[in-house]
Each structure stands twice: as structure tokens, then as C-alpha cells.
Amino acid sequence: MSNINEANVPEKELLDAGYRKYSGKEMDIYYNQQICEHAGNCVRGNPDVFEVGRRPWIIADNGETKSNERVLNSCPTGALKYIKKETA
Ligand code: SF4
């Protein structure tokens, strides 16, 4: 029933730490601009999901969950986090 992510960090902790939430059907993505070093792994990893200049710049549902996870885990700074939703 509970939502999970890699580090098992509750959403409240992410939001309190300054992460912004980008909701998707199967997963929510969280981004912290203050931590991001613009290495670009996200944009290179999937330009459909991460597009600088678009609003919102992250659209989780433009990518498969598995592929999103791979890209999110490639962020070198921890600026990107995610919480997968339990789908029935
Ligand atoms: S991969 Fe992480 S650090 Fe690099 S641009 Fe994307 S969010 Fe920022």
C-alpha cells in the first residue's frame, strides 16, 4: 500500500528538502533545482520525459517506468528522486 523509492524516503521529506513534484500515473518524479548540476544525464537519457524549457519540464508518463528508473538512477547528484505507485 505504501509508496516506495530506492532510498525509501517519504514524500514529505523530499518536499521539505525543496524537491518539486512531477506526478505521473505509475510514478511521481521529484526534482531539486538547488542540487542539480546540469550534468544532463536526464535529458540525454530520455528527452521525451526531460525537456528543458518545456512546462512542466518533467513528464513522467512520457516514458516507461523501468526506463524512467534507469534514467533517474543515473542522475549523479541526487537532484532527481522518484516514488513508484502501487498499481493494483
Ligand atoms: S541528471 Fe541530475 S544533475 Fe544532471 S541535469 Fe538531470 S537532474 Fe540535474
PDB file of N, CA, C and O in Angstrom, residues 42-76:
ATOM      1  N   CYS A  42      19.832  13.220 -17.406  1.00  0.00           N
ATOM      2  CA  CYS A  42      18.387  13.021 -17.512  1.00  0.00           C
ATOM      3  C   CYS A  42      17.912  13.340 -18.932  1.00  0.00           C
ATOM      4  O   CYS A  42      17.222  12.538 -19.562  1.00  0.00           O
ATOM      5  N   VAL A  43      18.296  14.494 -19.431  1.00  0.00           N
ATOM      6  CA  VAL A  43      17.853  14.937 -20.756  1.00  0.00           C
ATOM      7  C   VAL A  43      18.382  13.998 -21.840  1.00  0.00           C
ATOM      8  O   VAL A  43      17.666  13.645 -22.782  1.00  0.00           O
ATOM      9  N   ARG A  44      19.641  13.586 -21.699  1.00  0.00           N
ATOM     10  CA  ARG A  44      20.198  12.629 -22.664  1.00  0.00           C
ATOM     11  C   ARG A  44      19.545  11.266 -22.525  1.00  0.00           C
ATOM     12  O   ARG A  44      19.369  10.544 -23.497  1.00  0.00           O
ATOM     13  N   GLY A  45      19.194  10.924 -21.294  1.00  0.00           N
ATOM     14  CA  GLY A  45      18.622   9.601 -21.038  1.00  0.00           C
ATOM     15  C   GLY A  45      17.256   9.422 -21.656  1.00  0.00           C
ATOM     16  O   GLY A  45      16.942   8.363 -22.191  1.00  0.00           O
ATOM     17  N   ASN A  46      16.414  10.438 -21.578  1.00  0.00           N
ATOM     18  CA  ASN A  46      15.098  10.379 -22.231  1.00  0.00           C
ATOM     19  C   ASN A  46      14.551  11.783 -22.445  1.00  0.00           C
ATOM     20  O   ASN A  46      13.902  12.349 -21.569  1.00  0.00           O
ATOM     21  N   PRO A  47      14.789  12.334 -23.634  1.00  0.00           N
ATOM     22  CA  PRO A  47      14.353  13.699 -23.922  1.00  0.00           C
ATOM     23  C   PRO A  47      12.840  13.858 -23.975  1.00  0.00           C
ATOM     24  O   PRO A  47      12.345  14.989 -23.939  1.00  0.00           O
ATOM     25  N   ASP A  48      12.104  12.755 -24.059  1.00  0.00           N
ATOM     26  CA  ASP A  48      10.640  12.864 -24.016  1.00  0.00           C
ATOM     27  C   ASP A  48      10.153  13.148 -22.596  1.00  0.00           C
ATOM     28  O   ASP A  48       9.160  13.840 -22.388  1.00  0.00           O
ATOM     29  N   VAL A  49      10.864  12.586 -21.634  1.00  0.00           N
ATOM     30  CA  VAL A  49      10.475  12.783 -20.235  1.00  0.00           C
ATOM     31  C   VAL A  49      11.060  14.088 -19.694  1.00  0.00           C
ATOM     32  O   VAL A  49      10.378  14.849 -19.009  1.00  0.00           O
ATOM     33  N   PHE A  50      12.319  14.337 -20.024  1.00  0.00           N
ATOM     34  CA  PHE A  50      13.014  15.517 -19.504  1.00  0.00           C
ATOM     35  C   PHE A  50      13.304  16.473 -20.653  1.00  0.00           C
ATOM     36  O   PHE A  50      14.114  16.159 -21.531  1.00  0.00           O
ATOM     37  N   GLU A  51      12.634  17.591 -20.646  1.00  0.00           N
ATOM     38  CA  GLU A  51      12.876  18.551 -21.714  1.00  0.00           C
ATOM     39  C   GLU A  51      13.000  19.948 -21.116  1.00  0.00           C
ATOM     40  O   GLU A  51      12.014  20.536 -20.644  1.00  0.00           O
ATOM     41  N   VAL A  52      14.211  20.443 -21.135  1.00  0.00           N
ATOM     42  CA  VAL A  52      14.476  21.761 -20.559  1.00  0.00           C
ATOM     43  C   VAL A  52      13.726  22.806 -21.374  1.00  0.00           C
ATOM     44  O   VAL A  52      13.743  22.786 -22.601  1.00  0.00           O
ATOM     45  N   GLY A  53      13.031  23.696 -20.694  1.00  0.00           N
ATOM     46  CA  GLY A  53      12.312  24.761 -21.391  1.00  0.00           C
ATOM     47  C   GLY A  53      10.831  24.463 -21.550  1.00  0.00           C
ATOM     48  O   GLY A  53      10.036  25.371 -21.754  1.00  0.00           O
ATOM     49  N   ARG A  54      10.466  23.170 -21.464  1.00  0.00           N
ATOM     50  CA  ARG A  54       9.041  22.818 -21.536  1.00  0.00           C
ATOM     51  C   ARG A  54       8.426  23.018 -20.148  1.00  0.00           C
ATOM     52  O   ARG A  54       9.127  22.975 -19.138  1.00  0.00           O
ATOM     53  N   ARG A  55       7.141  23.239 -20.104  1.00  0.00           N
ATOM     54  CA  ARG A  55       6.444  23.318 -18.813  1.00  0.00           C
ATOM     55  C   ARG A  55       5.330  22.302 -18.786  1.00  0.00           C
ATOM     56  O   ARG A  55       4.429  22.410 -19.617  1.00  0.00           O
ATOM     57  N   PRO A  56       5.317  21.346 -17.914  1.00  0.00           N
ATOM     58  CA  PRO A  56       6.403  21.082 -16.970  1.00  0.00           C
ATOM     59  C   PRO A  56       7.586  20.432 -17.684  1.00  0.00           C
ATOM     60  O   PRO A  56       7.382  19.747 -18.679  1.00  0.00           O
ATOM     61  N   TRP A  57       8.763  20.629 -17.157  1.00  0.00           N
ATOM     62  CA  TRP A  57       9.928  20.111 -17.887  1.00  0.00           C
ATOM     63  C   TRP A  57      10.089  18.607 -17.692  1.00  0.00           C
ATOM     64  O   TRP A  57      10.774  17.955 -18.475  1.00  0.00           O
ATOM     65  N   ILE A  58       9.435  18.067 -16.658  1.00  0.00           N
ATOM     66  CA  ILE A  58       9.445  16.611 -16.463  1.00  0.00           C
ATOM     67  C   ILE A  58       8.034  16.073 -16.651  1.00  0.00           C
ATOM     68  O   ILE A  58       7.100  16.536 -15.996  1.00  0.00           O
ATOM     69  N   ILE A  59       7.875  15.113 -17.558  1.00  0.00           N
ATOM     70  CA  ILE A  59       6.586  14.424 -17.713  1.00  0.00           C
ATOM     71  C   ILE A  59       6.845  12.925 -17.581  1.00  0.00           C
ATOM     72  O   ILE A  59       7.300  12.263 -18.523  1.00  0.00           O
ATOM     73  N   ALA A  60       6.568  12.421 -16.389  1.00  0.00           N
ATOM     74  CA  ALA A  60       6.884  11.018 -16.087  1.00  0.00           C
ATOM     75  C   ALA A  60       6.206  10.059 -17.060  1.00  0.00           C
ATOM     76  O   ALA A  60       6.790   9.044 -17.473  1.00  0.00           O
ATOM     77  N   ASP A  61       4.980  10.368 -17.450  1.00  0.00           N
ATOM     78  CA  ASP A  61       4.204   9.437 -18.275  1.00  0.00           C
ATOM     79  C   ASP A  61       4.688   9.367 -19.728  1.00  0.00           C
ATOM     80  O   ASP A  61       4.208   8.536 -20.493  1.00  0.00           O
ATOM     81  N   ASN A  62       5.638  10.186 -20.099  1.00  0.00           N
ATOM     82  CA  ASN A  62       6.196  10.090 -21.451  1.00  0.00           C
ATOM     83  C   ASN A  62       7.223   8.964 -21.581  1.00  0.00           C
ATOM     84  O   ASN A  62       7.758   8.746 -22.666  1.00  0.00           O
ATOM     85  N   GLY A  63       7.502   8.290 -20.470  1.00  0.00           N
ATOM     86  CA  GLY A  63       8.460   7.182 -20.515  1.00  0.00           C
ATOM     87  C   GLY A  63       7.924   5.976 -19.781  1.00  0.00           C
ATOM     88  O   GLY A  63       7.022   6.091 -18.953  1.00  0.00           O
ATOM     89  N   GLU A  64       8.486   4.810 -20.102  1.00  0.00           N
ATOM     90  CA  GLU A  64       8.155   3.582 -19.373  1.00  0.00           C
ATOM     91  C   GLU A  64       8.757   3.680 -17.975  1.00  0.00           C
ATOM     92  O   GLU A  64       9.865   4.231 -17.820  1.00  0.00           O
ATOM     93  N   THR A  65       8.072   3.118 -17.004  1.00  0.00           N
ATOM     94  CA  THR A  65       8.559   3.193 -15.620  1.00  0.00           C
ATOM     95  C   THR A  65       9.966   2.633 -15.479  1.00  0.00           C
ATOM     96  O   THR A  65      10.830   3.245 -14.857  1.00  0.00           O
ATOM     97  N   LYS A  66      10.206   1.460 -16.085  1.00  0.00           N
ATOM     98  CA  LYS A  66      11.533   0.829 -15.961  1.00  0.00           C
ATOM     99  C   LYS A  66      12.623   1.728 -16.535  1.00  0.00           C
ATOM    100  O   LYS A  66      13.688   1.888 -15.953  1.00  0.00           O
ATOM    101  N   SER A  67      12.337   2.271 -17.703  1.00  0.00           N
ATOM    102  CA  SER A  67      13.307   3.153 -18.351  1.00  0.00           C
ATOM    103  C   SER A  67      13.477   4.445 -17.558  1.00  0.00           C
ATOM    104  O   SER A  67      14.591   4.950 -17.392  1.00  0.00           O
ATOM    105  N   ASN A  68      12.384   4.968 -17.032  1.00  0.00           N
ATOM    106  CA  ASN A  68      12.480   6.160 -16.173  1.00  0.00           C
ATOM    107  C   ASN A  68      13.393   5.891 -14.981  1.00  0.00           C
ATOM    108  O   ASN A  68      14.220   6.719 -14.628  1.00  0.00           O
ATOM    109  N   GLU A  69      13.228   4.725 -14.397  1.00  0.00           N
ATOM    110  CA  GLU A  69      14.034   4.381 -13.232  1.00  0.00           C
ATOM    111  C   GLU A  69      15.513   4.395 -13.558  1.00  0.00           C
ATOM    112  O   GLU A  69      16.340   4.883 -12.796  1.00  0.00           O
ATOM    113  N   ARG A  70      15.833   3.835 -14.740  1.00  0.00           N
ATOM    114  CA  ARG A  70      17.233   3.790 -15.163  1.00  0.00           C
ATOM    115  C   ARG A  70      17.792   5.207 -15.291  1.00  0.00           C
ATOM    116  O   ARG A  70      18.882   5.505 -14.805  1.00  0.00           O
ATOM    117  N   VAL A  71      17.032   6.056 -15.934  1.00  0.00           N
ATOM    118  CA  VAL A  71      17.494   7.431 -16.144  1.00  0.00           C
ATOM    119  C   VAL A  71      17.604   8.163 -14.806  1.00  0.00           C
ATOM    120  O   VAL A  71      18.590   8.842 -14.523  1.00  0.00           O
ATOM    121  N   LEU A  72      16.586   8.003 -13.969  1.00  0.00           N
ATOM    122  CA  LEU A  72      16.580   8.703 -12.684  1.00  0.00           C
ATOM    123  C   LEU A  72      17.761   8.267 -11.821  1.00  0.00           C
ATOM    124  O   LEU A  72      18.388   9.082 -11.152  1.00  0.00           O
ATOM    125  N   ASN A  73      18.072   6.984 -11.898  1.00  0.00           N
ATOM    126  CA  ASN A  73      19.188   6.486 -11.104  1.00  0.00           C
ATOM    127  C   ASN A  73      20.535   6.923 -11.675  1.00  0.00           C
ATOM    128  O   ASN A  73      21.559   6.772 -11.013  1.00  0.00           O
ATOM    129  N   SER A  74      20.536   7.437 -12.884  1.00  0.00           N
ATOM    130  CA  SER A  74      21.799   7.879 -13.483  1.00  0.00           C
ATOM    131  C   SER A  74      22.117   9.330 -13.122  1.00  0.00           C
ATOM    132  O   SER A  74      23.178   9.843 -13.446  1.00  0.00           O
ATOM    133  N   CYS A  75      21.210   9.996 -12.452  1.00  0.00           N
ATOM    134  CA  CYS A  75      21.470  11.374 -12.014  1.00  0.00           C
ATOM    135  C   CYS A  75      22.606  11.341 -10.983  1.00  0.00           C
ATOM    136  O   CYS A  75      22.496  10.670  -9.963  1.00  0.00           O
ATOM    137  N   PRO A  76      23.697  12.037 -11.258  1.00  0.00           N
ATOM    138  CA  PRO A  76      24.875  11.909 -10.398  1.00  0.00           C
ATOM    139  C   PRO A  76      24.784  12.690  -9.089  1.00  0.00           C
ATOM    140  O   PRO A  76      25.607  12.508  -8.197  1.00  0.00           O
TER     141      PRO A  76
END
